[in-house]
Coordinates of C-alpha atoms in Angstrom, one line a residue:
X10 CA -36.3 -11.5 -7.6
X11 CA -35.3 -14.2 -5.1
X12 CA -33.7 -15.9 -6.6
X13 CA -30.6 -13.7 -7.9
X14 CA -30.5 -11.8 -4.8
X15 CA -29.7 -15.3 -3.2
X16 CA -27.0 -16.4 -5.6
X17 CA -25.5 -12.3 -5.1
X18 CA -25.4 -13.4 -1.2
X19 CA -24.0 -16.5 -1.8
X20 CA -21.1 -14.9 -4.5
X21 CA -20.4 -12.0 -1.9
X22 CA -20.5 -14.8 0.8
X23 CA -18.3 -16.4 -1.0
X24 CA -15.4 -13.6 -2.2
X25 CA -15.5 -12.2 1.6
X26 CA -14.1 -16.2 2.7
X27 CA -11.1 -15.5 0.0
X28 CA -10.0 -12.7 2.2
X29 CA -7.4 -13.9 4.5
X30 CA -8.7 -12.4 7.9
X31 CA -12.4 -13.3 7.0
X32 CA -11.8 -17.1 8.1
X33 CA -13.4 -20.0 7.1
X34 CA -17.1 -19.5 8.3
X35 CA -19.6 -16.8 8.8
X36 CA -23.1 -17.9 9.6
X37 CA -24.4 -14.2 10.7
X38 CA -24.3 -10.4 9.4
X39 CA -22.7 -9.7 12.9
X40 CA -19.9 -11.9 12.5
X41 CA -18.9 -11.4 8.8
X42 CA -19.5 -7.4 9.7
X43 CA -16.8 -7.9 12.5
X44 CA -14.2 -9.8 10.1
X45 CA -14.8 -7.4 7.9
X46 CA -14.0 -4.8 10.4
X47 CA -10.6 -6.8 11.5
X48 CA -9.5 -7.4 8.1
X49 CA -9.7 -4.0 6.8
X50 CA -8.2 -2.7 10.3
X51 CA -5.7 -4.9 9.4
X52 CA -4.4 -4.6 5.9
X53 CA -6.2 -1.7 4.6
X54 CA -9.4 -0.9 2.9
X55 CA -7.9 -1.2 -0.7
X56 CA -6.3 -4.4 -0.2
X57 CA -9.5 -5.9 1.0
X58 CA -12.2 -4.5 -1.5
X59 CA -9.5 -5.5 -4.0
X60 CA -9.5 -9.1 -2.9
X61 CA -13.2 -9.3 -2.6
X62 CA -13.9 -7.1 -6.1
X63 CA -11.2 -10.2 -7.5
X64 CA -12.9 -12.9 -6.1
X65 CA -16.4 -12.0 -7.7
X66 CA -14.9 -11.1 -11.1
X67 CA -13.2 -14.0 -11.8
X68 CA -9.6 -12.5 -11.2
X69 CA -8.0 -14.4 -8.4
X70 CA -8.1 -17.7 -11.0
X71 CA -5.5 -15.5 -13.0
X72 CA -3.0 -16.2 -9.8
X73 CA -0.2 -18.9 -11.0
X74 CA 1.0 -21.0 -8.8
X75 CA 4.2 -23.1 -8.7
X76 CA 5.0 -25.1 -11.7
X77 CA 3.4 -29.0 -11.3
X78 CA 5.9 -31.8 -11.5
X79 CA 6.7 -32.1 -15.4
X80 CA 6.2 -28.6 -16.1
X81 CA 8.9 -26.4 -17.2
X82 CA 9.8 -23.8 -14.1
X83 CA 9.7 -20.3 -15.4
X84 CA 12.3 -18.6 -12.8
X85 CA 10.9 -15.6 -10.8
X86 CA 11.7 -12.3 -11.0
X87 CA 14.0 -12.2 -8.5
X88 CA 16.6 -13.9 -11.0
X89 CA 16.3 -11.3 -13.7
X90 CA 18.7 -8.6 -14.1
X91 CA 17.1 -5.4 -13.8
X92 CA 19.0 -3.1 -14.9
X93 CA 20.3 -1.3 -11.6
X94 CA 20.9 2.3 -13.4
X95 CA 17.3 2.3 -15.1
X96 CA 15.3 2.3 -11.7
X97 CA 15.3 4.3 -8.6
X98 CA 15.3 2.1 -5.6
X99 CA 12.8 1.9 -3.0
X100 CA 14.3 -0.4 -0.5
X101 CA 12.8 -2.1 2.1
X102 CA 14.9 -4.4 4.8
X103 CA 13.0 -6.9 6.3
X104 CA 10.2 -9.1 4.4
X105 CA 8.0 -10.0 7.3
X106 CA 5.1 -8.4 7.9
X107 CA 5.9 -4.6 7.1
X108 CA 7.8 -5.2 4.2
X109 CA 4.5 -7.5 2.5
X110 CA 2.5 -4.8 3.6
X111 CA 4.2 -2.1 1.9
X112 CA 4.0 -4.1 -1.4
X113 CA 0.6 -4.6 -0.7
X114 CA -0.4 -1.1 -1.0
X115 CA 1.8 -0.4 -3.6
X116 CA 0.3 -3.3 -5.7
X117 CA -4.0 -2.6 -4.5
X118 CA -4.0 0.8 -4.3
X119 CA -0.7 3.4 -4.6
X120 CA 1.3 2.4 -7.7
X121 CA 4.6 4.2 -7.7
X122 CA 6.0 6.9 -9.5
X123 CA 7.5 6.2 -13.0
X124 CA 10.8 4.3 -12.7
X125 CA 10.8 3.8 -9.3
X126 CA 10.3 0.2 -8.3
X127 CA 10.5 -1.6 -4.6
X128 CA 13.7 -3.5 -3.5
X129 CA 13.0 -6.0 -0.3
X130 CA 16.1 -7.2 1.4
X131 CA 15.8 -10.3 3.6
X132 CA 17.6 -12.9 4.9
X133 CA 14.6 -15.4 4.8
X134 CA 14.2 -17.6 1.8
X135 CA 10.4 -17.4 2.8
X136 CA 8.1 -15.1 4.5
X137 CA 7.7 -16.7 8.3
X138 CA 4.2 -16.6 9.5
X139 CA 5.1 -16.5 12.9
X140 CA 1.2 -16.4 14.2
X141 CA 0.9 -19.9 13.9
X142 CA 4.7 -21.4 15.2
X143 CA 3.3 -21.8 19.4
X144 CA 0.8 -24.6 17.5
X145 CA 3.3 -26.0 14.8
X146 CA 5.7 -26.6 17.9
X147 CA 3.4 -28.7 19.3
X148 CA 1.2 -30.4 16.6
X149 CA 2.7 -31.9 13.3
X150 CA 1.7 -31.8 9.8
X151 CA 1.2 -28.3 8.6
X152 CA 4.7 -27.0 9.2
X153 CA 5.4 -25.9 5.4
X154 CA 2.1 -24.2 5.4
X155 CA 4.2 -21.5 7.6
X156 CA 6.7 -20.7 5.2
X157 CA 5.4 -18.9 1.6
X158 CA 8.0 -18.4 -0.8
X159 CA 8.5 -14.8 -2.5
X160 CA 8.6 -15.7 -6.1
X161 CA 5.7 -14.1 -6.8
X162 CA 5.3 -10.8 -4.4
X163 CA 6.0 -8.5 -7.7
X164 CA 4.3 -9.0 -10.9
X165 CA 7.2 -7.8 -12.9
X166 CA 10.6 -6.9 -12.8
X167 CA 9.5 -3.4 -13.0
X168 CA 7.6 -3.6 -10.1
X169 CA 10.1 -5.1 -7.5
X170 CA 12.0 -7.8 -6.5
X171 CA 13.1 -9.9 -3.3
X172 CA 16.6 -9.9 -2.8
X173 CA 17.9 -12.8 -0.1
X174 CA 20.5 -11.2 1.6
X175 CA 21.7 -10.1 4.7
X176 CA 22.5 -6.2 5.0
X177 CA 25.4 -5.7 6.7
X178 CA 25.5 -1.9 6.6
X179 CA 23.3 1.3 5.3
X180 CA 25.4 4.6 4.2
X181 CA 23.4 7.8 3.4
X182 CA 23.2 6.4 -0.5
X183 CA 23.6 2.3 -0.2
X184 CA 23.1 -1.0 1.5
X185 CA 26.0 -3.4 1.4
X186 CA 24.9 -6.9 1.5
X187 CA 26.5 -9.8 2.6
X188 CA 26.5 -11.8 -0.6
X189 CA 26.7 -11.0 -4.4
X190 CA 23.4 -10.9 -6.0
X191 CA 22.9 -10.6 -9.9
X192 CA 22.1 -6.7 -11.1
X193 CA 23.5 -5.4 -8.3
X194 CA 26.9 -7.0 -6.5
X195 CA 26.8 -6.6 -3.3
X196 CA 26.1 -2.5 -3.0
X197 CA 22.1 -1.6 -3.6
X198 CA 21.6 1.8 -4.0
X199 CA 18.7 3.6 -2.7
X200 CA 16.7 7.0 -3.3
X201 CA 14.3 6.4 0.2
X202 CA 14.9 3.6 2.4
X203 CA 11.8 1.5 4.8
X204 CA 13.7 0.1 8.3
X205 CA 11.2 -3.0 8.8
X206 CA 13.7 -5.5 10.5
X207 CA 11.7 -6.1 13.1
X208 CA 12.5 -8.0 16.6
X209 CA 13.7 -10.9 17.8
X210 CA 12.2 -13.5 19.7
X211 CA 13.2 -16.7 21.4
X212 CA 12.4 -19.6 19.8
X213 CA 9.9 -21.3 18.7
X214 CA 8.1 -18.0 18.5
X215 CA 10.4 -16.4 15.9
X216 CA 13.3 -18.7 14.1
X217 CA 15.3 -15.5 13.6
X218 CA 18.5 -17.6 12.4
X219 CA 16.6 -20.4 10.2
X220 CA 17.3 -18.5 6.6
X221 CA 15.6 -21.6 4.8
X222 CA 12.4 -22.8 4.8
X223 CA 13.8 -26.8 5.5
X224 CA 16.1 -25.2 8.5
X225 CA 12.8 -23.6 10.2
X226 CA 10.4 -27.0 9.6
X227 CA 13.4 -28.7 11.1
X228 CA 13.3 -26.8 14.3
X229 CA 9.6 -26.7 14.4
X230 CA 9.6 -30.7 14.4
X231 CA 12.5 -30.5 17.4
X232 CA 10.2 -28.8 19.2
X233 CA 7.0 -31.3 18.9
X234 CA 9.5 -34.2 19.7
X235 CA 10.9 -32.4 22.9
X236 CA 7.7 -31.2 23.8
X237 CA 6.5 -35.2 22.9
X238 CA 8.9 -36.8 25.3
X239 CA 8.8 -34.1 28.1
X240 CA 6.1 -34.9 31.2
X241 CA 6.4 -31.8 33.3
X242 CA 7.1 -28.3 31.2
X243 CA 7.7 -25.3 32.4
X244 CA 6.6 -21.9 30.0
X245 CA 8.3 -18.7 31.0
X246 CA 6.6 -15.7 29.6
X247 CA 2.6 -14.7 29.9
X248 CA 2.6 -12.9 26.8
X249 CA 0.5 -13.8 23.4
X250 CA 3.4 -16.9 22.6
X251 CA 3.9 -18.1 25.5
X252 CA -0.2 -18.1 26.7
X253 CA -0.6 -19.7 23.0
X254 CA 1.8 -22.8 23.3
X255 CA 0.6 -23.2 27.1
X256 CA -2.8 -23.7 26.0
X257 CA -1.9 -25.7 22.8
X258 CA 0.2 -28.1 25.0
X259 CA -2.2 -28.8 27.6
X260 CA -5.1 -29.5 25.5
X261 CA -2.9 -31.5 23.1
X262 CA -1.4 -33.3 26.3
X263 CA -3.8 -33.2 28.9
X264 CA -1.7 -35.9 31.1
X265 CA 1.6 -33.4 30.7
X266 CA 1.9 -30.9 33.6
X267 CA 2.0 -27.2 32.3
X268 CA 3.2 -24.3 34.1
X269 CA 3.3 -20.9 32.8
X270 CA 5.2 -17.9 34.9
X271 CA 4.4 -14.5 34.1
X272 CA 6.4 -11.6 35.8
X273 CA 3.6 -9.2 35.5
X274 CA 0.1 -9.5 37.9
X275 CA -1.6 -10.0 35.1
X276 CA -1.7 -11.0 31.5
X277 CA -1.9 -8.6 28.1
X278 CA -1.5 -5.4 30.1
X279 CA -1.6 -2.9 27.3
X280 CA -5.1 -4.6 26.6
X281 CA -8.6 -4.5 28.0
X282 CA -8.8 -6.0 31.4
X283 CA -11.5 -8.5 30.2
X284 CA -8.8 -10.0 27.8
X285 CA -6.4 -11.0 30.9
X286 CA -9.4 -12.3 32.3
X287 CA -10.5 -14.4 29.5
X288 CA -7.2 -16.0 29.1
X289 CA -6.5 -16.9 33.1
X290 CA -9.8 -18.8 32.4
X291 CA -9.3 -21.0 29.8
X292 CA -6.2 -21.9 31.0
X293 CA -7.5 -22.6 34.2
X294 CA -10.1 -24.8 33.2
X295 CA -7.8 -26.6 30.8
X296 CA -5.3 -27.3 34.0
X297 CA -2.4 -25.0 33.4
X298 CA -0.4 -23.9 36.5
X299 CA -0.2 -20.4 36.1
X300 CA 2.3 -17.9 38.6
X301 CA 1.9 -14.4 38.0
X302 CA 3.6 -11.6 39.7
X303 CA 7.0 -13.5 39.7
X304 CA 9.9 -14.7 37.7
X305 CA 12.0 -17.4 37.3
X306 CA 15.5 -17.7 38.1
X307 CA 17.5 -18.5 34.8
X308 CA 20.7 -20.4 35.6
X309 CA 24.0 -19.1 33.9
X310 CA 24.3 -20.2 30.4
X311 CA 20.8 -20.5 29.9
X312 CA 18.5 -24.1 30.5
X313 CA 20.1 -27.5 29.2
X314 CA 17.7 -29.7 27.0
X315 CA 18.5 -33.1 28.1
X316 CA 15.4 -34.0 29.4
X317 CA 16.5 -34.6 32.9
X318 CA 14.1 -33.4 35.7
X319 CA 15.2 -30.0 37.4
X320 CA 14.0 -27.9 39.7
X321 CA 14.0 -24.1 38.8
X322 CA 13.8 -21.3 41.6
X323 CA 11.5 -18.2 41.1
X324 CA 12.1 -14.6 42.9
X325 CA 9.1 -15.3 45.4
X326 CA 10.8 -18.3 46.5
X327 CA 8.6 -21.0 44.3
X328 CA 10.4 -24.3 43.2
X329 CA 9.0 -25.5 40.0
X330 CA 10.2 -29.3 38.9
X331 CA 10.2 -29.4 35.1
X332 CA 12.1 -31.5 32.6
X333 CA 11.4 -29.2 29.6
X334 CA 11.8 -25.3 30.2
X335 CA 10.1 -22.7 27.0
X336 CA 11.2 -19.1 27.4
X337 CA 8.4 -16.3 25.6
X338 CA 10.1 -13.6 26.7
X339 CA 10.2 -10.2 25.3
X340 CA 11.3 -8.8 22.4
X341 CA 14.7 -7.2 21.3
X342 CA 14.4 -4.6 18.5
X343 CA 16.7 -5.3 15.2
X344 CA 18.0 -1.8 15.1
X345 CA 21.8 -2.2 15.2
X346 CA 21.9 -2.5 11.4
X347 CA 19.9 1.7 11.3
X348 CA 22.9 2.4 14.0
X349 CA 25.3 1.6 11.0
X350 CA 23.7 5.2 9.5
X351 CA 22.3 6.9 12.0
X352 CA 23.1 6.1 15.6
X353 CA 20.9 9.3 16.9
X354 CA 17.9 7.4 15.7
X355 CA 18.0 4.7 18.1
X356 CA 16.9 5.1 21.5
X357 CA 20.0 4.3 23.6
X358 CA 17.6 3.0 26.7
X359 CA 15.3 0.1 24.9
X360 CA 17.0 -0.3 21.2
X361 CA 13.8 1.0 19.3
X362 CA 14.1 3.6 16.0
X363 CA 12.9 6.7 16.9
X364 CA 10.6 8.2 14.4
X365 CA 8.3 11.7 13.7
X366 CA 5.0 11.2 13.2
X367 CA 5.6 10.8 9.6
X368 CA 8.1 7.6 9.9
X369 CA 11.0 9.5 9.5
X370 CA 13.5 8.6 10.8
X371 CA 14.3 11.3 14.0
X372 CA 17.5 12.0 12.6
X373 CA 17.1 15.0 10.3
X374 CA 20.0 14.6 8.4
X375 CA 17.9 11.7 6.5
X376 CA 14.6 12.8 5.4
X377 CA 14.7 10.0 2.6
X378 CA 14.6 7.1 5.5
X379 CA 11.5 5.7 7.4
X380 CA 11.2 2.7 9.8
X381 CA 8.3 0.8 11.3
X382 CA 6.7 -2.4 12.3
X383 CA 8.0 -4.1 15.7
X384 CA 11.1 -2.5 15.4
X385 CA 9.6 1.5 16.2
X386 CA 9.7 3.0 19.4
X387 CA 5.7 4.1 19.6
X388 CA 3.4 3.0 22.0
X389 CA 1.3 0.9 19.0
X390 CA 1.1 -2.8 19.8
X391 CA 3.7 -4.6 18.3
X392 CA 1.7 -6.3 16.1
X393 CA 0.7 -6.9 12.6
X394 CA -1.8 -4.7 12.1
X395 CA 0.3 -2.0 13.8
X396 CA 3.0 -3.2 10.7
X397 CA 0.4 -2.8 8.2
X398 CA -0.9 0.7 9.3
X399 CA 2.6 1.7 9.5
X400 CA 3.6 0.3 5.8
X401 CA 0.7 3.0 4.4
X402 CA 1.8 5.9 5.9
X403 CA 5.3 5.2 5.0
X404 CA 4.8 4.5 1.2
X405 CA 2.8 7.2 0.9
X406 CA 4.8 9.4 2.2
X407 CA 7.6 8.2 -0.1
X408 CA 5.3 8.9 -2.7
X409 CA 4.5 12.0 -1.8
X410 CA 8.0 13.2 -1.4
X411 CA 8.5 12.1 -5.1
X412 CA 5.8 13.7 -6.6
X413 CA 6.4 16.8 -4.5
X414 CA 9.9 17.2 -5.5
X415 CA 9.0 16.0 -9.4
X416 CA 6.8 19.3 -9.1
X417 CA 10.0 21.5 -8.1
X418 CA 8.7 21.7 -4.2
X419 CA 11.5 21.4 -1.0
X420 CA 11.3 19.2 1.4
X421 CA 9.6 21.2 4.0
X422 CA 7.1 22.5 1.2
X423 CA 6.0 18.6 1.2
X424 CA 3.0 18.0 3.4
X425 CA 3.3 14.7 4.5
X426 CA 0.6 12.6 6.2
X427 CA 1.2 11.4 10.1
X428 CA 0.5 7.9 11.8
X429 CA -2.6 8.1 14.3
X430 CA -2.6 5.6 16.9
X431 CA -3.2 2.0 16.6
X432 CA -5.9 0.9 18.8
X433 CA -4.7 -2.5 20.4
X434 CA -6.2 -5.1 18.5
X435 CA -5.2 -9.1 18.9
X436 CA -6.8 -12.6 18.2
X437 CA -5.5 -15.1 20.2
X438 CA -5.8 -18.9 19.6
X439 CA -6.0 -21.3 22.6
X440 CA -5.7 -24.4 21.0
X441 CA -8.0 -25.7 18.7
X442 CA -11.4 -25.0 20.2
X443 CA -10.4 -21.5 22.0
X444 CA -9.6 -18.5 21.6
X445 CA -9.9 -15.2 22.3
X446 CA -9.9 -11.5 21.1
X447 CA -9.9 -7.6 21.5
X448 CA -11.0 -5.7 18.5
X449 CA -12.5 -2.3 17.6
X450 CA -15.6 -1.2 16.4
X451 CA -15.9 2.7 15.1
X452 CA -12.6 3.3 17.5
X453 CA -14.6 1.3 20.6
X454 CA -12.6 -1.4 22.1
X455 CA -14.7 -5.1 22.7
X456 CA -13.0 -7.7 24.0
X457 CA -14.4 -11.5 23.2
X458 CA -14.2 -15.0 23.8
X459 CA -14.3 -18.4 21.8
X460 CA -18.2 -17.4 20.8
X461 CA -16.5 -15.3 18.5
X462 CA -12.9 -16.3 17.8
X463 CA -14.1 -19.6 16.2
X464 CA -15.5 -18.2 13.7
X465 CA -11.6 -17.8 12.4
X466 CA -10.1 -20.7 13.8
X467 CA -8.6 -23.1 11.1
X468 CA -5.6 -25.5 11.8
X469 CA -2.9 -23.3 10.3
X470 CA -4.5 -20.4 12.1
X471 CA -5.5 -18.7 9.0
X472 CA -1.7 -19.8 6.9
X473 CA -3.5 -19.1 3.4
X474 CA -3.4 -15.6 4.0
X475 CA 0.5 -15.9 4.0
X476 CA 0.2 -17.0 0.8
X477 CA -1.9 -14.8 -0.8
X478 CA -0.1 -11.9 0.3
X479 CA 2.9 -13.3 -1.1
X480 CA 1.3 -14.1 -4.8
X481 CA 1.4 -18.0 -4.6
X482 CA -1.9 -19.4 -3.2
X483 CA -1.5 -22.2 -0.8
X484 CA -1.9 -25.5 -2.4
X485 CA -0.5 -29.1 -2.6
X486 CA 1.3 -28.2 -5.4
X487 CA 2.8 -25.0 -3.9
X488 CA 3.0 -25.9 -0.5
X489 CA 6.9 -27.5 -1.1
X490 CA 7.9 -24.2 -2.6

C-alpha cells in the first residue's frame, strides 16, 4: 500500500505546483496548506480545484499554445465575426485583473445563460502583470514573460472575445470605441455592463499608455539602463512598489545609494503592524536610506532625467542629492469613462465608483451596471485578490438577474448576493532572496517573513500564472506572443 499512496502524494504534489499561487516548492504540509489557503483566497475555490482536478487528469496537456515557427497560425477568436445580433453582450472594460477574473469564473465554475457571452474591452494588446514590473525595471531578461497575450481567454466565439480598443464613452445601451472592430463598428451594445478600469500608477509600476507589448518591454529596458547608469537614486513612495524596487535596487546594486521617502510614519498602514516592521528591516539591513513621516518637494514640471546630480528638498527640511528620482505614489481611479453615464456614481472627493453591496453601480437608474477592482470606492485593499473576490460577486449577480427575469421576476424580486470584506492580504517580494507577507487563516490575520515567502519566490515573481489565466501557457515558443 506504500507504494501508490506515494506516487498519489507525488501526483497531488505535483498538480498543486500547476496552480499559479502554489509556487515552485513546497517541502511541508504547513506550507502547501498555506498556498493553498492564498490561492484559493485569491481566485476562488473553483478555479483552483479546477486546475488541480486538470493537472491529475491529464487535461491541462489539452492547452494549445502558440503556433511553432512553420506552423500554420490559426487566428484567435478575437478575429471572427460573431454575429453581433445573435448574442447578448456581457461587457467588461478593463482586462487586467478583474476582467481575467470574471472570465475565470465564468469558464471554472458559472457558465452563462444561453446566448449570452462576455465582451472585454481593453486597450492593452496583452494582459500586464504588473506584480513583477519594480524587478523587470531593474533586472533584465524576463521582460516578455510580463505581457500574456489574450488569444486564447475564451474557448469559442460563443464564449467571448477580447476586443482592443479604447472606450471612449458608455450610454445606458452602448459603448463607443475609439476604433472600428470587425462584428461590431465602433458601437458595442450591452445587456449588463462590469466597470473594471482600474487605476493608474506612475511608471514603472503600471505602463498605463504602453498599448503594445514591444512599447511596455521598451520602457521596462529604459528603466534598467537609467537605473544602470545612476549612483545615487532617490524612491518617493513607501508603498508595495516603491518598497519593492528599493529593495530590488539595492541588493542588485549594493554600491548604489538608495533612498526611499515615505510621507506616512510608517509603511503598509492598512496592514498588520508586524508587516511595516518586517519591511523597515530588510531594508535596513540591506542599506536603504529610508525617511518616513515626510515628503519630498516636487519641482514644477515634474523631475528631469538627465542624469545630472540634484538636490531635492523635503517638507522637514531634509536635502537629499540624487541623480535618478522614482515616484510610487498613489493611485488615481479610472473612473472618468463611468462619468460619461452616470456622473452620480463617482465620488466627487477621491474619483472612486460608488457601488451597493451588490456592485451596482450607486446610481439606481442602472441596475444592469457593476464596477469593481482598484477602481471601487470600498475600504478592500486594492489588490488582486480584492479584484478576484469582486469579479464573483459581480458575475453572479449578472447571472442571477438573467435567470431571475427569464423566470418572469422584477428586479427587486431578484435576491442578489453582497461582497463581505476582503481581509487584507499581500506578498511582497524584496528582491530575490526576501520577501514578506500577510495572509489569513480561517479569517485570522498572520503576518510572515522570508521563512515563508520563499517558498513562492521565482524570478518572474510567479509570471506563469499570467499565462494560464489567459489560456496560453508560458513557454519559449509562446513567450514572443
Amino acid at each position: 500500500m506504500l507504494g501508490p499512496n506515494i506516487s498519489r502524494l507525488q501526483r497531488c504534489t505535483e498538480a498543486l505546483h500547476s496552480v499559479p499561487f502554489l509556487g515552485p516548492t513546497m517541502n511541508d504540509a504547513f506550507d502547501t496548506c498555506s498556498a493553498l489557503f492564498h490561492e484559493v483566497s485569491s481566485q476562488g475555490l473553483a478555479p483552483t480545484l479546477y486546475q488541480i482536478a486538470s493537472h491529475l487528469s491529464g487535461e491541462r496537456k489539452q492547452h494549445q499554445g502558440l503556433p511553432l515557427k512553420g506552423q500554420e497560425v490559426i487566428k484567435s477568436v478575437q478575429a471572427v465575426d460573431l454575429g453581433a445580433e445573435e448574442y447578448k453582450n456581457i461587457v467588461i472594460i478593463g482586462g487586467s485583473i478583474f476582467g481575467i477574473a470574471t472570465a475565470m469564473q465564468v469558464r471554472y465554475s458559472l457558465p452563462l445563460p444561453k446566448n449570452y457571452r462576455l465582451i472585454i474591452i481593453e486597450k492593452h494588446s496583452h494582459m500586464h502583470y504588473m506584480f513583477a514590473f519594480p524587478r523587470a525595471s531593474v533586472i533584465p531578461g524576463f521582460e516578455k514573460e510580463l505581457f500574456a497575450p489574450y488569444d486564447n481567454l475564451f474557448k469559442s466565439a460563443k464564449e467571448g472575445r477580447v476586443i482592443q480598443a479604447c472606450a471612449t464613452s458608455i450610454t445606458p445601451t452602448h459603448v463607443e470605441l475609439d476604433r472600428s472592430v470587425d462584428g461590431f463598428g465602433t458601437i458595442v451594445p450591452y445587456e449588463y455592463l462590469l466597470y473594471g478600469a482600474g487605476a493608474k500608477h506612475p511608471r514603472p509600476g503600471c505602463l498605463s499608455d504602453e498599448s503594445t507589448k514591444e512599447e511596455g518591454v521598451t520602457v521596462l529596458k529604459e528603466y534598467q539602463a537609467r537605473i544602470g547608469r545612476s549612483d545615487k537614486v532617490l524612491v518617493i513612495g513607501g508603498g508595495a512598489v516603491g518598497l519593492e524596487l528599493a529593495a530590488e535596487i539595492k541588493e542588485h546594486y549594493p554600491e548604489k545609494e538608495v533612498t526611499l521617502v515615505h510621507s506616512r510614519e510608517r509603511y503598509l498602514q492598512t496592514y498588520k503592524f508586524g508587516l511595516h516592521r518586517r519591511a523597515y528591516s530588510i531594508l535596513k539591513n540591506l542599506g536603504v536610506r529610508q525617511i518616513l513621516g515626510d515628503r519630498v518637494t516636487i519641482p514644477p514640471g515634474g523631475f528631469k532625467d538627465d542624469g545630472k546630480e540634484i538636490v531635492v528638498k523635503t517638507r522637514a527640511g531634509l536635502s537629499i542629492t540624487s541623480d535618478l528620482q522614482i515616484l510610487c505614489t498613489g493611485m488615481i481611479p479610472n473612473s472618468a469613462l463611468l462619468s460619461t453615464l452616470s456622473p452620480a456614481s463617482v465620488n466627487p472627493e477621491n474619483k472612486y465608483v460608488l457601488v451597493k453591496p451588490s456592485l451596482q453601480i450607486a446610481d439606481p437608474r442602472f441596475p444592469n451596471v457593476f464596477a469593481g477592482g482598484d477602481v471601487v470606492d470600498l475600504p478592500d485593499i486594492k489588490t488582486g485578490i480584492s479584484a478576484f473576490a469582486h469579479a464573483a460577486v459581480a458575475i453572479e449577480n449578472v447571472v442571477k438577474l438573467v435567470e431571475g427575469k427569464e423566470k418572469g421576476l422584477k428586479e427587486h424580486e431578484i435576491k442578489l448576493v453582497e461582497r463581505s470584506p476582503v481581509l487584507p492580504q499581500i506578498y511582497l517580494y524584496f528582491g530575490l532572496h526576501r520577501g514578506i507577507a500577510q495572509l489569513s487563516y480561517h479569517g485570522y490575520l498572520y503576518t510572515a517573513g522570508t521563512w515563508l515567502v520563499r517558498k513562492h519566490f521565482s524570478y518572474n515573481v510567479l509570471a506563469s500564472r499570467a499565462w494560464d489565466w489567459c489560456g496560453t501557457p508560458l513557454s519559449a515558443e509562446t513567450v514572443d506572443t
